[in-house]
Amino acid sequence: NAGVMQNPRHLVRRRGQEARLRCSPMKGHSHVYWYRQLPEEGLKFMVYLQKENIIDESGMPKERFSAEFPKEGPSILRIQQVVRGDSAAYFCASSRGQNDEQYFGPGTRLTVT
Amino acid sequence: DQQVKQNSPSLSVQEGRISILNCDYTNSMFDYFLWYKKYPAEGPTFLISISSIKDKNEDGRFTVFLNKSAKHLSLHIVPSQPGDSAVYFCAAPPGSGNTGKLIFGQGTTLQVKP
């Protein structure tokens, strides 16, 4: 049973470009969470999605960031017009139900040059 | 506002001895706590949890203690092994109306020396 998969594992973008981070949840999981870890900090919640619905986006920056979890395919975290401050590790987690254990993917390390 | 705090960024322990990692929280509505372990270049993995109706939960070498009056929890690892060297995060769901998100502490890097 494959775990949570994230790709790419490493992503380098120049300032102003777009970054797309993908997350495939574990089989049977329909709840996806995105977290961001800045250097020397803990993970910060960004957004919680179920299939085709955003349930909680209270941790998402107001501009440039968006997330989706379509009926088919992976969840996508999209960052438009990236800036150096977006450089971080982005982790996706999935769970079977809303308050069930969250399983984390290996993360995508975004570097903005 | 850091609702879950781990004030020790790092801890170094000799193999075979006890490791004690601490975590404080500010919100009395928190009623469930989790510890995650994270190796470099990997995602966090769940280690152990505790509900606020308990003050102790044990799983093998790992024990979590909860002191609700002090809003403090600790993770004890006995005996510590070199493979335990990792970053440890405590986390909590934010309470009533929770949508499943977790609030994490800053993490403590544990180094167990052989």
Tab-separated table of C-alpha atoms in Angstrom, chain A:
chain	number	residue	atom	x	y	z
A	1	ASN	CA	0.000	0.000	0.000
A	2	ALA	CA	1.783	3.084	-1.255
A	3	GLY	CA	2.040	5.991	1.110
A	4	VAL	CA	1.337	9.630	0.394
A	5	MET	CA	3.223	10.681	-2.701
A	6	GLN	CA	4.426	14.151	-3.482
A	7	ASN	CA	6.124	15.445	-6.570
A	8	PRO	CA	8.366	16.943	-7.402
A	9	ARG	CA	10.603	16.379	-4.389
A	10	HIS	CA	12.650	19.434	-5.236
A	11	LEU	CA	11.517	22.440	-7.247
A	12	VAL	CA	13.526	25.503	-8.177
A	13	ARG	CA	11.742	28.553	-9.470
A	14	ARG	CA	12.852	32.080	-10.290
A	15	ARG	CA	11.016	34.976	-8.694
A	16	GLY	CA	7.791	35.658	-10.564
A	17	GLN	CA	7.331	32.134	-11.884
A	18	GLU	CA	4.595	29.720	-10.893
A	19	ALA	CA	5.083	26.655	-8.718
A	20	ARG	CA	2.785	23.616	-8.835
A	21	LEU	CA	3.101	21.014	-6.120
A	22	ARG	CA	1.284	17.699	-6.403
A	23	CYS	CA	0.035	15.318	-3.742
A	24	SER	CA	-1.463	11.874	-4.227
A	25	PRO	CA	-3.106	10.666	-1.009
A	26	MET	CA	-2.947	7.141	0.281
A	27	LYS	CA	-5.387	4.698	-1.260
A	28	GLY	CA	-8.774	5.035	0.390
A	29	HIS	CA	-8.057	8.495	1.765
A	30	SER	CA	-10.245	11.358	0.633
A	31	HIS	CA	-9.001	14.071	3.012
A	32	VAL	CA	-5.893	16.084	2.156
A	33	TYR	CA	-4.017	18.665	4.203
A	34	TRP	CA	-1.203	20.961	3.119
A	35	TYR	CA	1.397	22.278	5.565
A	36	ARG	CA	4.394	24.538	5.074
A	37	GLN	CA	7.628	24.376	7.032
A	38	LEU	CA	9.838	27.427	6.915
A	39	PRO	CA	13.494	27.029	7.936
A	40	GLU	CA	13.933	26.458	11.678
A	41	GLU	CA	10.182	26.399	12.255
A	42	GLY	CA	7.456	23.827	12.765
A	43	LEU	CA	4.848	22.865	10.233
A	44	LYS	CA	2.124	25.440	9.677
A	45	PHE	CA	-1.308	24.382	8.449
A	46	MET	CA	-2.336	25.887	5.135
A	47	VAL	CA	-5.444	24.212	3.758
A	48	TYR	CA	-7.700	21.174	4.177
A	49	LEU	CA	-9.536	19.700	1.221
A	50	GLN	CA	-11.849	16.881	0.431
A	51	LYS	CA	-12.606	15.771	-3.079
A	52	GLU	CA	-13.735	18.857	-5.037
A	53	ASN	CA	-14.176	20.910	-1.859
A	54	ILE	CA	-12.049	23.277	0.200
A	55	ILE	CA	-13.043	22.710	3.813
A	56	ASP	CA	-10.651	24.997	5.671
A	57	GLU	CA	-8.259	27.458	4.054
A	58	SER	CA	-7.609	29.536	7.150
A	59	GLY	CA	-3.842	29.068	6.832
A	60	MET	CA	-3.530	30.055	3.202
A	61	PRO	CA	-1.976	33.410	2.327
A	62	LYS	CA	-4.626	35.678	0.854
A	63	GLU	CA	-2.875	36.178	-2.440
A	64	ARG	CA	-0.974	34.027	-4.944
A	65	PHE	CA	-1.759	30.700	-3.246
A	66	SER	CA	-4.515	28.306	-4.274
A	67	ALA	CA	-5.279	24.639	-3.803
A	68	GLU	CA	-7.543	22.097	-5.389
A	69	PHE	CA	-8.384	18.430	-5.029
A	70	PRO	CA	-10.282	17.386	-8.149
A	71	LYS	CA	-12.525	14.379	-8.474
A	72	GLU	CA	-9.787	12.612	-10.404
A	73	GLY	CA	-6.083	13.067	-9.925
A	74	PRO	CA	-3.831	14.510	-7.263
A	75	SER	CA	-4.302	17.534	-5.075
A	76	ILE	CA	-2.454	20.581	-6.397
A	77	LEU	CA	-1.000	23.461	-4.417
A	78	ARG	CA	-0.334	26.362	-6.755
A	79	ILE	CA	1.795	29.368	-5.977
A	80	GLN	CA	1.726	32.173	-8.502
A	81	GLN	CA	4.469	34.789	-8.894
A	82	VAL	CA	6.712	33.165	-6.340
A	83	VAL	CA	8.903	35.271	-4.074
A	84	ARG	CA	11.980	34.322	-2.065
A	85	GLY	CA	9.877	34.078	1.103
A	86	ASP	CA	7.963	31.169	-0.443
A	87	SER	CA	11.091	29.020	-0.185
A	88	ALA	CA	10.130	26.240	2.217
A	89	ALA	CA	9.274	22.581	2.511
A	90	TYR	CA	5.656	21.874	1.648
A	91	PHE	CA	4.132	18.751	3.137
A	92	CYS	CA	0.928	17.055	2.216
A	93	ALA	CA	-0.920	14.705	4.543
A	94	SER	CA	-3.937	12.527	3.954
A	95	SER	CA	-6.451	10.792	6.189
A	96	ARG	CA	-9.370	8.450	5.763
A	97	GLY	CA	-11.742	10.643	7.751
A	98	GLN	CA	-11.747	14.156	9.125
A	99	ASN	CA	-10.297	13.364	12.537
A	100	ASP	CA	-8.401	10.229	11.610
A	101	GLU	CA	-4.644	9.891	11.740
A	102	GLN	CA	-2.832	11.967	9.165
A	103	TYR	CA	-0.118	10.328	7.087
A	104	PHE	CA	2.472	12.668	5.656
A	105	GLY	CA	4.238	12.623	2.338
A	106	PRO	CA	7.982	13.235	1.979
A	107	GLY	CA	7.476	16.886	1.103
A	108	THR	CA	8.418	19.165	-1.772
A	109	ARG	CA	11.310	21.490	-1.128
A	110	LEU	CA	10.712	24.729	-3.045
A	111	THR	CA	13.625	27.053	-3.643
A	112	VAL	CA	12.997	30.458	-5.151
A	113	THR	CA	16.058	32.101	-6.658
